Coordinates of C-alpha atoms and ligand atoms in Angstrom, one line a residue:
M1465 CA 18.6 28.1 105.8
T1466 CA 21.0 31.0 106.0
Q1467 CA 18.6 33.7 104.7
V1468 CA 19.0 37.0 106.5
A1469 CA 16.1 39.3 106.8
E1470 CA 16.4 42.7 105.3
P1471 CA 15.0 44.9 108.1
I1472 CA 11.7 46.5 107.1
T1473 CA 12.6 50.0 108.2
D1474 CA 12.2 53.6 107.1
R1475 CA 14.4 55.9 108.9
P1476 CA 17.2 55.9 111.5
V1477 CA 16.2 56.2 115.1
G1478 CA 18.6 56.6 118.0
A1479 CA 20.6 53.7 119.0
T1480 CA 18.3 51.0 117.7
G1481 CA 19.1 51.8 114.1
A1482 CA 15.7 52.0 112.5
T1483 CA 11.9 52.0 112.8
V1484 CA 9.2 49.8 111.2
P1485 CA 6.6 52.1 109.5
H1486 CA 2.9 51.6 108.6
W1487 CA 1.7 50.5 105.2
I1488 CA -1.2 52.7 104.0
G1489 CA -2.6 53.3 100.6
G1490 CA 0.0 51.0 98.9
R1491 CA 3.2 52.6 100.4
R1492 CA 5.3 52.7 103.5
V1493 CA 4.2 55.6 105.8
A1494 CA 6.5 56.7 108.6
G1495 CA 4.7 57.2 111.9
T1496 CA 4.0 60.7 113.2
S1497 CA 2.7 59.9 116.6
G1498 CA 6.1 60.1 118.3
R1499 CA 5.2 56.8 120.1
R1500 CA 7.2 53.7 119.4
G1501 CA 8.0 50.3 120.9
P1502 CA 11.0 48.0 120.8
V1503 CA 11.4 45.0 118.5
F1504 CA 13.8 42.5 119.9
D1505 CA 16.2 40.1 118.4
P1506 CA 15.3 37.3 120.7
A1507 CA 18.3 35.2 119.9
R1508 CA 20.7 38.0 121.0
G1509 CA 18.5 39.6 123.6
T1510 CA 19.0 43.0 122.0
I1511 CA 16.6 45.7 120.6
A1512 CA 17.0 45.2 116.8
R1513 CA 14.7 48.1 115.8
E1514 CA 11.7 50.0 116.9
V1515 CA 8.1 50.0 115.5
D1516 CA 5.9 53.1 115.1
F1517 CA 2.7 53.1 117.2
A1518 CA -0.2 54.6 115.3
S1519 CA -2.2 57.4 116.7
V1520 CA -6.0 57.7 116.2
E1521 CA -5.4 60.0 113.2
E1522 CA -3.1 57.4 111.6
V1523 CA -5.7 54.7 112.0
D1524 CA -8.2 57.1 110.5
A1525 CA -5.9 57.6 107.5
A1526 CA -5.7 53.9 106.9
V1527 CA -9.5 53.6 107.1
A1528 CA -9.9 56.5 104.7
A1529 CA -7.5 54.7 102.2
A1530 CA -9.4 51.4 102.6
S1531 CA -12.8 53.2 102.3
A1532 CA -11.7 55.0 99.1
A1533 CA -10.5 51.7 97.6
F1534 CA -13.6 49.7 98.4
P1535 CA -16.1 50.7 95.7
A1536 CA -13.7 49.9 92.8
W1537 CA -12.4 46.7 94.5
R1538 CA -15.8 45.3 95.1
A1539 CA -16.8 46.1 91.5
T1540 CA -13.6 44.4 90.2
S1541 CA -14.7 41.3 88.3
L1542 CA -14.4 37.9 90.1
S1543 CA -12.1 36.7 87.4
K1544 CA -9.8 39.7 87.9
R1545 CA -9.8 39.3 91.7
T1546 CA -9.0 35.6 91.2
E1547 CA -6.1 36.4 88.9
I1548 CA -4.7 38.8 91.6
M1549 CA -5.2 36.1 94.3
F1550 CA -3.2 33.6 92.2
R1551 CA -0.4 36.2 91.8
I1552 CA -0.3 36.8 95.6
R1553 CA -0.1 33.1 96.1
N1554 CA 2.7 32.8 93.7
L1555 CA 4.7 35.7 95.2
V1556 CA 4.3 34.3 98.7
D1557 CA 5.4 30.9 97.5
A1558 CA 8.4 32.4 95.7
H1559 CA 9.3 34.5 98.8
R1560 CA 8.8 31.9 101.5
R1561 CA 12.4 32.2 102.8
E1562 CA 12.3 36.0 103.1
I1563 CA 9.0 35.8 105.0
A1564 CA 10.4 33.1 107.2
A1565 CA 13.6 35.1 107.8
H1566 CA 11.6 38.0 109.2
M1567 CA 9.9 35.7 111.6
T1568 CA 13.2 34.2 112.7
A1569 CA 14.7 37.7 113.2
E1570 CA 11.8 39.0 115.3
H1571 CA 9.9 36.1 116.8
G1572 CA 12.9 33.8 117.2
K1573 CA 11.3 30.6 115.7
V1574 CA 13.8 28.5 113.8
P1575 CA 13.7 28.5 110.0
S1576 CA 12.1 25.0 109.6
D1577 CA 9.3 26.1 111.9
A1578 CA 9.0 29.5 110.2
L1579 CA 8.8 27.8 106.8
G1580 CA 6.1 25.5 108.1
E1581 CA 4.1 28.6 109.2
V1582 CA 4.4 30.1 105.7
A1583 CA 3.3 26.8 104.1
R1584 CA 0.1 26.7 106.3
G1585 CA -0.6 30.4 105.5
L1586 CA -0.2 29.7 101.8
E1587 CA -3.0 27.1 102.0
N1588 CA -5.3 29.9 102.8
L1589 CA -4.3 31.9 99.8
E1590 CA -4.9 28.8 97.7
F1591 CA -8.3 28.4 99.2
A1592 CA -9.1 32.0 98.4
C1593 CA -8.1 31.5 94.7
G1594 CA -11.4 29.5 94.5
V1595 CA -13.5 32.5 95.4
P1596 CA -15.7 32.5 92.3
H1597 CA -16.9 29.1 93.4
L1598 CA -17.1 30.0 97.1
L1599 CA -19.3 33.0 96.4
K1600 CA -21.9 31.2 94.3
G1601 CA -25.3 31.8 95.7
G1602 CA -28.6 29.9 95.4
Y1603 CA -31.5 30.3 92.9
S1604 CA -35.0 29.0 93.3
E1605 CA -37.1 29.3 90.1
Q1606 CA -40.9 29.7 90.2
V1607 CA -41.4 30.0 94.0
S1608 CA -44.7 31.4 93.0
G1609 CA -46.3 32.1 89.6
G1610 CA -43.6 33.9 87.6
V1611 CA -41.6 34.7 90.7
D1612 CA -38.0 33.6 91.3
V1613 CA -35.8 34.0 94.5
Y1614 CA -32.1 34.1 94.6
Q1615 CA -29.4 34.8 97.2
I1616 CA -26.1 36.6 96.7
R1617 CA -23.3 37.3 99.1
Q1618 CA -21.7 40.7 99.1
P1619 CA -18.6 42.0 100.9
L1620 CA -19.0 44.0 104.1
G1621 CA -16.7 47.0 103.3
V1622 CA -13.6 47.8 105.4
V1623 CA -12.6 45.0 107.7
A1624 CA -9.8 44.7 110.2
G1625 CA -7.6 42.0 111.6
I1626 CA -5.7 42.2 114.9
T1627 CA -3.1 39.4 115.2
P1628 CA -0.8 37.8 117.8
F1629 CA 3.0 37.6 118.0
N1630 CA 3.2 33.9 117.6
F1631 CA 2.1 33.6 113.9
P1632 CA 3.1 36.9 112.3
A1633 CA 2.5 35.7 108.8
M1634 CA 0.1 32.8 108.9
V1635 CA -2.6 34.4 111.0
P1636 CA -2.7 37.5 108.8
M1637 CA -3.1 35.2 105.9
W1638 CA -6.0 33.3 107.7
M1639 CA -7.8 36.7 107.6
F1640 CA -6.8 38.8 104.6
A1641 CA -6.9 36.0 102.0
N1642 CA -10.6 35.5 102.2
A1643 CA -11.4 39.1 103.2
I1644 CA -10.0 40.7 100.1
A1645 CA -10.9 37.8 97.8
C1646 CA -14.6 38.5 98.8
G1647 CA -14.2 42.1 97.8
N1648 CA -13.5 43.8 101.2
T1649 CA -10.6 46.1 101.9
F1650 CA -8.5 45.2 104.8
I1651 CA -6.5 46.8 107.7
L1652 CA -4.0 44.6 109.6
K1653 CA -2.9 45.5 113.1
P1654 CA 0.0 43.0 113.7
S1655 CA 1.6 42.3 117.0
E1656 CA 4.0 45.0 117.9
K1657 CA 6.5 42.4 118.9
D1658 CA 7.2 41.2 115.3
P1659 CA 5.7 43.7 112.9
S1660 CA 8.0 43.3 109.8
A1661 CA 6.4 40.3 108.2
G1662 CA 3.1 42.3 107.9
I1663 CA 4.8 45.1 106.1
Y1664 CA 6.7 42.6 103.8
L1665 CA 3.4 41.0 102.9
G1666 CA 2.0 44.4 102.1
E1667 CA 4.8 44.9 99.6
L1668 CA 4.2 41.5 98.0
L1669 CA 0.5 42.2 97.7
A1670 CA 1.3 45.5 95.9
E1671 CA 3.6 43.7 93.5
A1672 CA 0.8 41.2 92.8
G1673 CA -1.4 44.0 91.6
V1674 CA -3.6 44.6 94.7
P1675 CA -4.8 48.2 94.2
D1676 CA -3.6 50.8 96.7
G1677 CA -5.7 51.0 99.8
V1678 CA -7.1 47.4 99.5
F1679 CA -4.6 46.1 102.0
N1680 CA -3.1 48.3 104.8
V1681 CA -1.1 47.8 107.9
V1682 CA -1.2 50.0 111.0
N1683 CA 1.4 49.1 113.6
G1684 CA 0.8 49.9 117.2
D1685 CA -0.7 49.1 120.6
K1686 CA -4.0 49.6 122.4
V1687 CA -4.5 53.1 120.9
A1688 CA -4.7 51.6 117.4
V1689 CA -6.8 48.7 118.5
D1690 CA -9.3 50.8 120.3
R1691 CA -9.7 53.1 117.3
I1692 CA -10.3 50.1 115.1
L1693 CA -13.0 48.9 117.5
E1694 CA -14.7 52.2 117.6
H1695 CA -14.3 53.4 114.0
P1696 CA -17.7 53.8 112.4
H1697 CA -16.5 52.8 109.0
I1698 CA -15.0 49.5 110.0
A1699 CA -17.6 46.8 109.5
A1700 CA -16.0 43.7 111.0
V1701 CA -13.0 42.7 113.2
S1702 CA -11.2 39.4 113.3
F1703 CA -8.9 38.9 116.3
V1704 CA -6.5 36.2 117.4
G1705 CA -4.7 36.5 120.7
S1706 CA -5.1 35.9 124.4
T1707 CA -8.4 35.2 126.0
P1708 CA -8.8 38.4 128.1
I1709 CA -8.1 40.6 125.1
A1710 CA -10.3 38.4 122.8
K1711 CA -13.2 39.0 125.2
Y1712 CA -12.5 42.7 125.3
I1713 CA -12.3 42.9 121.5
Y1714 CA -15.6 41.0 121.2
E1715 CA -17.5 43.0 123.7
T1716 CA -16.2 46.4 122.6
G1717 CA -16.4 45.6 118.8
T1718 CA -20.0 44.3 119.0
R1719 CA -21.0 47.2 121.2
H1720 CA -19.9 49.4 118.3
G1721 CA -22.1 47.5 115.9
K1722 CA -19.4 45.4 114.3
R1723 CA -19.3 41.8 113.3
V1724 CA -16.6 40.2 115.5
Q1725 CA -14.8 36.8 115.6
A1726 CA -12.2 36.8 118.4
L1727 CA -10.1 33.7 119.0
G1728 CA -8.5 33.4 122.4
G1729 CA -5.9 31.4 124.3
A1730 CA -5.7 27.7 124.9
K1731 CA -4.8 24.9 127.2
N1732 CA -4.7 21.8 125.0
H1733 CA -4.9 18.4 126.6
M1734 CA -3.5 15.3 125.1
V1735 CA -5.2 12.3 126.6
V1736 CA -3.2 9.1 126.5
L1737 CA -5.2 5.9 127.1
P1738 CA -3.6 2.8 128.6
D1739 CA -3.5 0.9 125.2
A1740 CA -1.7 3.7 123.4
D1741 CA 1.7 3.1 121.7
I1742 CA 4.0 4.7 124.2
D1743 CA 6.7 5.7 121.7
M1744 CA 4.3 7.2 119.3
A1745 CA 2.6 9.1 122.1
A1746 CA 5.9 10.3 123.6
D1747 CA 7.1 11.5 120.2
A1748 CA 3.9 13.4 119.6
A1749 CA 3.9 14.9 123.1
V1750 CA 7.4 16.2 122.7
S1751 CA 6.9 17.5 119.2
A1752 CA 3.7 19.3 120.0
A1753 CA 4.7 20.7 123.4
Y1754 CA 8.1 22.1 122.6
G1755 CA 7.9 23.0 118.9
S1756 CA 8.1 26.8 118.4
S1757 CA 9.1 26.9 122.1
G1758 CA 5.6 26.1 123.1
E1759 CA 4.4 29.4 121.7
R1760 CA 1.6 27.9 119.7
C1761 CA -2.1 28.2 120.5
M1762 CA -2.4 24.5 119.4
A1763 CA 0.6 23.3 121.4
V1764 CA 0.0 20.4 123.7
A1765 CA 0.3 22.0 127.2
T1766 CA -0.7 19.1 129.3
V1767 CA -0.7 15.3 129.0
V1768 CA -3.5 13.5 130.7
A1769 CA -2.1 10.0 131.4
V1770 CA -4.8 7.5 132.1
G1771 CA -4.1 4.6 134.4
A1772 CA -0.9 2.5 134.1
V1773 CA 0.3 4.5 131.1
A1774 CA 1.7 7.3 133.3
D1775 CA 5.1 5.9 134.5
P1776 CA 6.3 4.5 131.1
L1777 CA 5.0 7.6 129.3
V1778 CA 6.7 10.1 131.6
E1779 CA 9.9 8.0 131.3
A1780 CA 9.7 7.9 127.5
I1781 CA 9.1 11.7 127.3
G1782 CA 11.9 12.4 129.7
K1783 CA 14.4 10.3 127.6
R1784 CA 13.7 12.4 124.5
L1785 CA 14.3 15.8 126.1
P1786 CA 18.1 15.9 126.2
K1787 CA 18.1 15.3 122.4
I1788 CA 16.2 18.5 121.5
S1789 CA 18.6 20.9 119.9
I1790 CA 18.0 24.5 121.1
G1791 CA 19.7 27.5 119.5
P1792 CA 19.3 30.6 117.3
G1793 CA 17.8 30.4 113.8
S1794 CA 21.3 30.8 112.3
D1795 CA 22.2 27.3 113.7
P1796 CA 21.1 24.8 111.1
D1797 CA 20.7 22.1 113.7
A1798 CA 18.5 24.1 116.0
E1799 CA 15.0 22.7 116.4
M1800 CA 13.8 25.2 118.9
G1801 CA 14.6 28.9 119.3
P1802 CA 14.4 31.4 122.1
L1803 CA 11.2 32.9 123.5
V1804 CA 9.8 36.1 122.1
T1805 CA 10.9 38.5 124.9
G1806 CA 12.8 38.3 128.1
Q1807 CA 9.7 39.4 130.0
H1808 CA 7.8 36.5 128.6
R1809 CA 10.6 34.0 129.4
D1810 CA 10.6 35.2 133.0
K1811 CA 6.9 34.6 133.3
V1812 CA 7.3 31.1 131.9
V1813 CA 10.1 30.4 134.4
S1814 CA 7.8 31.6 137.3
Y1815 CA 5.6 28.5 136.7
L1816 CA 8.5 26.2 137.5
D1817 CA 8.9 27.8 140.9
S1818 CA 5.1 27.8 141.6
A1819 CA 4.8 24.1 140.5
V1820 CA 7.4 23.0 143.1
A1821 CA 5.9 25.2 145.8
Q1822 CA 2.4 23.7 145.0
G1823 CA 3.6 20.1 145.2
A1824 CA 4.3 19.0 141.6
E1825 CA 7.4 17.1 140.6
V1826 CA 9.8 18.9 138.1
V1827 CA 11.2 16.0 136.0
A1828 CA 13.2 18.3 133.7
D1829 CA 14.0 22.0 134.4
G1830 CA 14.7 24.2 131.4
R1831 CA 16.8 26.6 133.6
N1832 CA 19.5 24.0 133.5
H1833 CA 20.1 24.5 129.8
E1834 CA 23.4 26.2 129.0
L1835 CA 21.8 28.9 126.8
F1836 CA 19.5 29.9 129.7
K1837 CA 22.5 30.4 131.9
G1838 CA 25.1 31.6 129.5
S1839 CA 23.4 33.6 126.7
D1840 CA 21.9 37.0 126.5
G1841 CA 19.2 35.6 124.2
F1842 CA 15.8 34.8 125.6
F1843 CA 16.5 31.0 125.7
L1844 CA 14.9 28.5 128.0
G1845 CA 15.4 24.8 127.9
V1846 CA 12.5 22.3 127.9
S1847 CA 10.7 21.5 131.2
L1848 CA 8.5 18.6 132.2
I1849 CA 6.4 18.8 135.3
D1850 CA 4.7 15.6 136.6
K1851 CA 1.9 15.0 139.1
V1852 CA 0.2 18.2 138.3
T1853 CA -3.3 18.8 139.7
P1854 CA -6.0 21.1 138.4
E1855 CA -5.7 23.7 141.2
M1856 CA -2.0 24.4 140.5
D1857 CA -1.0 27.6 138.6
C1858 CA 0.9 25.6 136.0
Y1859 CA -2.3 23.8 135.1
R1860 CA -4.7 26.7 135.4
D1861 CA -2.8 29.3 133.3
E1862 CA -1.8 29.2 129.7
I1863 CA 2.0 29.1 130.1
F1864 CA 2.8 29.5 126.4
G1865 CA 6.4 28.3 126.7
P1866 CA 8.4 25.1 126.5
V1867 CA 6.8 23.5 129.6
L1868 CA 4.8 20.3 129.5
T1869 CA 2.7 19.2 132.4
V1870 CA 1.4 15.7 133.2
T1871 CA -1.8 15.1 135.1
R1872 CA -2.4 11.5 136.1
V1873 CA -6.0 10.2 136.2
G1874 CA -7.6 6.8 136.8
T1875 CA -10.1 6.4 134.0
Y1876 CA -11.3 7.7 130.6
D1877 CA -14.2 9.4 132.4
D1878 CA -11.8 11.2 134.8
A1879 CA -9.8 12.4 131.7
L1880 CA -13.0 13.6 129.9
K1881 CA -14.2 15.4 133.0
L1882 CA -10.9 17.3 133.3
V1883 CA -10.9 18.4 129.7
N1884 CA -14.5 19.4 129.7
E1885 CA -14.2 21.4 132.9
N1886 CA -11.3 23.3 131.6
P1887 CA -12.3 26.9 130.7
Y1888 CA -10.4 26.7 127.3
G1889 CA -11.6 24.6 124.4
N1890 CA -9.2 25.2 121.5
G1891 CA -7.6 21.8 120.6
T1892 CA -7.3 18.4 122.2
A1893 CA -5.9 15.0 121.1
I1894 CA -6.5 11.4 122.2
F1895 CA -3.9 8.7 121.7
T1896 CA -5.2 5.1 121.7
R1897 CA -5.4 2.1 119.5
D1898 CA -9.1 1.6 120.3
G1899 CA -11.3 3.1 117.6
G1900 CA -14.4 2.9 119.7
A1901 CA -12.8 4.9 122.5
A1902 CA -11.5 7.5 120.1
R1903 CA -14.9 7.9 118.5
Q1904 CA -16.5 8.3 121.9
Y1905 CA -14.0 11.0 122.8
Q1906 CA -14.8 12.8 119.6
F1907 CA -18.5 12.7 120.5
D1908 CA -18.1 13.7 124.2
V1909 CA -15.4 16.4 124.3
N1910 CA -16.3 20.1 124.5
V1911 CA -13.4 21.3 122.4
G1912 CA -13.5 22.8 118.8
M1913 CA -10.6 20.9 117.2
V1914 CA -9.9 17.2 118.0
G1915 CA -6.9 15.0 117.0
I1916 CA -7.1 11.3 117.0
N1917 CA -3.5 10.1 117.3
V1918 CA -2.7 13.6 115.8
P1919 CA -1.3 16.0 118.4
I1920 CA -1.8 19.4 116.6
P1921 CA -5.1 19.1 114.8
V1922 CA -5.0 22.5 112.9
P1923 CA -7.7 22.1 110.2
V1924 CA -6.6 22.4 106.6
A1925 CA -7.7 25.6 104.9
Y1926 CA -10.9 24.2 103.4
Y1927 CA -12.3 23.5 106.8
S1928 CA -12.4 26.3 109.5
F1929 CA -10.4 26.9 112.6
G1930 CA -11.9 27.7 115.9
G1931 CA -12.1 26.6 119.6
W1932 CA -15.0 26.5 122.0
K1933 CA -15.5 28.1 125.5
G1934 CA -12.9 30.7 126.4
S1935 CA -11.0 30.0 123.2
L1936 CA -13.5 31.8 120.9
F1937 CA -15.9 34.7 121.2
G1938 CA -18.3 35.1 118.4
D1939 CA -20.2 32.7 116.2
L1940 CA -18.0 31.9 113.2
H1941 CA -14.7 30.1 113.1
M1942 CA -11.8 31.5 111.1
Y1943 CA -10.8 30.9 107.5
G1944 CA -12.3 28.2 105.2
P1945 CA -16.0 28.2 104.5
E1946 CA -16.9 30.0 107.8
G1947 CA -14.3 32.7 106.8
I1948 CA -16.2 33.3 103.6
Q1949 CA -19.4 33.6 105.6
F1950 CA -17.8 36.0 108.0
Y1951 CA -16.5 38.4 105.3
T1952 CA -19.8 38.5 103.4
R1953 CA -23.4 39.1 104.1
G1954 CA -26.4 37.5 102.3
K1955 CA -28.9 39.4 100.2
V1956 CA -32.0 37.7 99.0
V1957 CA -33.8 39.0 95.9
T1958 CA -37.4 38.1 95.0
S1959 CA -38.0 38.9 91.4
R1960 CA -40.9 39.0 88.9
W1961 CA -41.2 40.2 85.3
P1962 CA -44.9 40.5 84.7
D1963 CA -46.5 41.3 81.4
P1964 CA -48.0 44.8 81.4
G1965 CA -51.7 44.9 82.3
T1966 CA -51.6 41.8 84.5
S1967 CA -51.2 43.6 87.9
K1968 CA -53.9 44.5 90.4
V1969 CA -54.0 46.1 93.9
D1970 CA -53.9 43.5 96.7
L1971 CA -53.3 44.7 100.3
G1972 CA -53.0 41.1 101.7
F1973 CA -49.7 39.7 102.9
P1974 CA -47.8 38.3 99.8
R1975 CA -48.5 34.6 99.5
T1976 CA -46.9 32.0 97.3
R1977 CA -50.1 29.8 97.0
Ligands
LIG1193 P1 -2.2 39.3 123.0 O1 -3.6 39.1 123.3 O2 -1.3 39.9 124.0 O3 -2.1 40.3 121.7 C1 -2.8 40.0 120.5 C2 -3.1 41.4 119.8 O4 -3.8 42.2 120.7 C3 -1.8 42.1 119.5 O5 -1.9 42.7 118.2 C4 -1.7 43.2 120.6 O6 -1.1 44.4 120.1 C5 -3.1 43.4 120.9 N1 -3.3 43.8 122.4 C6 -2.6 43.3 123.4 N2 -3.1 43.9 124.6 C7 -4.1 44.7 124.2 C8 -5.0 45.5 125.0 N3 -4.9 45.7 126.3 N4 -5.9 46.2 124.3 C9 -6.0 46.1 123.0 N5 -5.2 45.4 122.2 C10 -4.3 44.6 122.8 O7 -1.6 37.9 122.5 P2 -0.1 37.5 122.1 O8 0.7 37.5 123.4 O9 0.4 38.4 121.0 O10 -0.3 36.1 121.5 C11 -0.4 34.9 122.3 C12 -1.8 34.5 122.6 O11 -2.5 34.4 121.4 C13 -1.9 33.2 123.4 O12 -2.9 33.4 124.4 C14 -2.3 32.2 122.3 O13 -3.0 31.1 122.7 C15 -3.2 33.1 121.5 N6 -3.4 32.6 120.1 C16 -4.6 32.0 119.9 C17 -4.8 31.4 118.6 C18 -6.0 30.8 118.3 O14 -6.2 30.5 117.1 N7 -7.0 30.6 119.2 C19 -3.7 31.5 117.7 C20 -2.5 32.1 118.0 C21 -2.4 32.7 119.3

């Protein structure tokens, strides 16, 4: 793909060329706070543009636009809202390459990966096109003499989504598709590292006929996030990002009376049993560990090699590493791009040093890649660290880079103990040809999403996505049926249409029999 992203910018600023604005009330709104942050071109290692950071007043303006739009939007018929959802779906489908190009430009992921992200986001729009069916309530006739009871689900009002850098289009779609289909109005606070995809989506939604104020984007940092968490007119907050911030969002948002779902970080274990097909397991480990430079919350971070599988598996993984093609998104052969920022790459590199100091064995060191040494871009080759134990930093922390660790254990029970004692519980996979062992793992493991010979078990849009333990704060998983539940609240109506003259005073508690 050779698509080039048209920068989403409003006005020239200094040496960086331009600034990414907000999207409020159906139009681009240039920031007035005077605060901005850099947006890098990760493949070149330069600042490509800046992004406006919203002030409290600018967040308030977005909330005012969303509040003003809410009454008419929730009263818009389900068939009309469905028609608009279909049009959004079609426009996103038609503009896959432009959306992907924004991601390649600011996140650095290669086009094939970026297009995969758009495709998975699109699934959520398609699910939300079924909203008339999804919002059907229940009806019980004649619960008592002449009395019926029925339940309806209604939107919450203004809701907000705060999203991470690694999926700048898909994660917003996880949230806003169901939120607006259910009749809410929405405020997106994208990652400040790659904000253009969010503004571009705002423009597509406007073209699809989404009324002004139904979908808004405020760019920014902690100032914008804190205002969202405190604002009295925001009813619910969805968050995806790292665990410490997810915990903060959940605690602060719920303290301010909001419904909150906050998805956090991960350390996904891929357990390989001795009977597994070594080539299949090695292909899966390499694909899932290094795709998107390891910057995926469902990336395989650590292989748990059980028994005698360890030596051949490490060898098979090692053999595949030199074949991975690393380069900028403009290189049609590149399978893996740079990391998102230089600062993040340096942090990832630090785990290679600590692993050696703490006694692990570095089988492949990404610093040997020519683009690490000879490019200004934020490139790092792929690394494989063997003989990692649970107390080492490279096992304990979420590295979020192209580094795969291997922990060797003796038995299935040792593997299960390791996974269940880990503080994260986002995804996990087991590779085996033994159906009974796989089923036992599915039963035993304390993790929210499980793959059986599938390394990245991201649920399809008609199920819901969510981890356990430190990977999710809140009750409801994201998107799918639980997303509909999150963005609506139930109302139960008890109804009677008695004939005049049949009533009498009765101070007893209402009874059905
Ligand atoms: P992050 O937590 O740094 O940022 C996420 C969002 O929170 C951004 O919009 C950011 O502006 C905001 N934020 C950051 N620091 C803040 C602070 N101190 N106060 C208020 N707001 C703040 O995460 P990231 O680096 O953008 O994304 C990577 C992380 O996201 C990884 O930990 C990854 O596992 C996680 N993630 C999880 C999932 C999931 O579904 N569980 C999906 C994608 C990413």
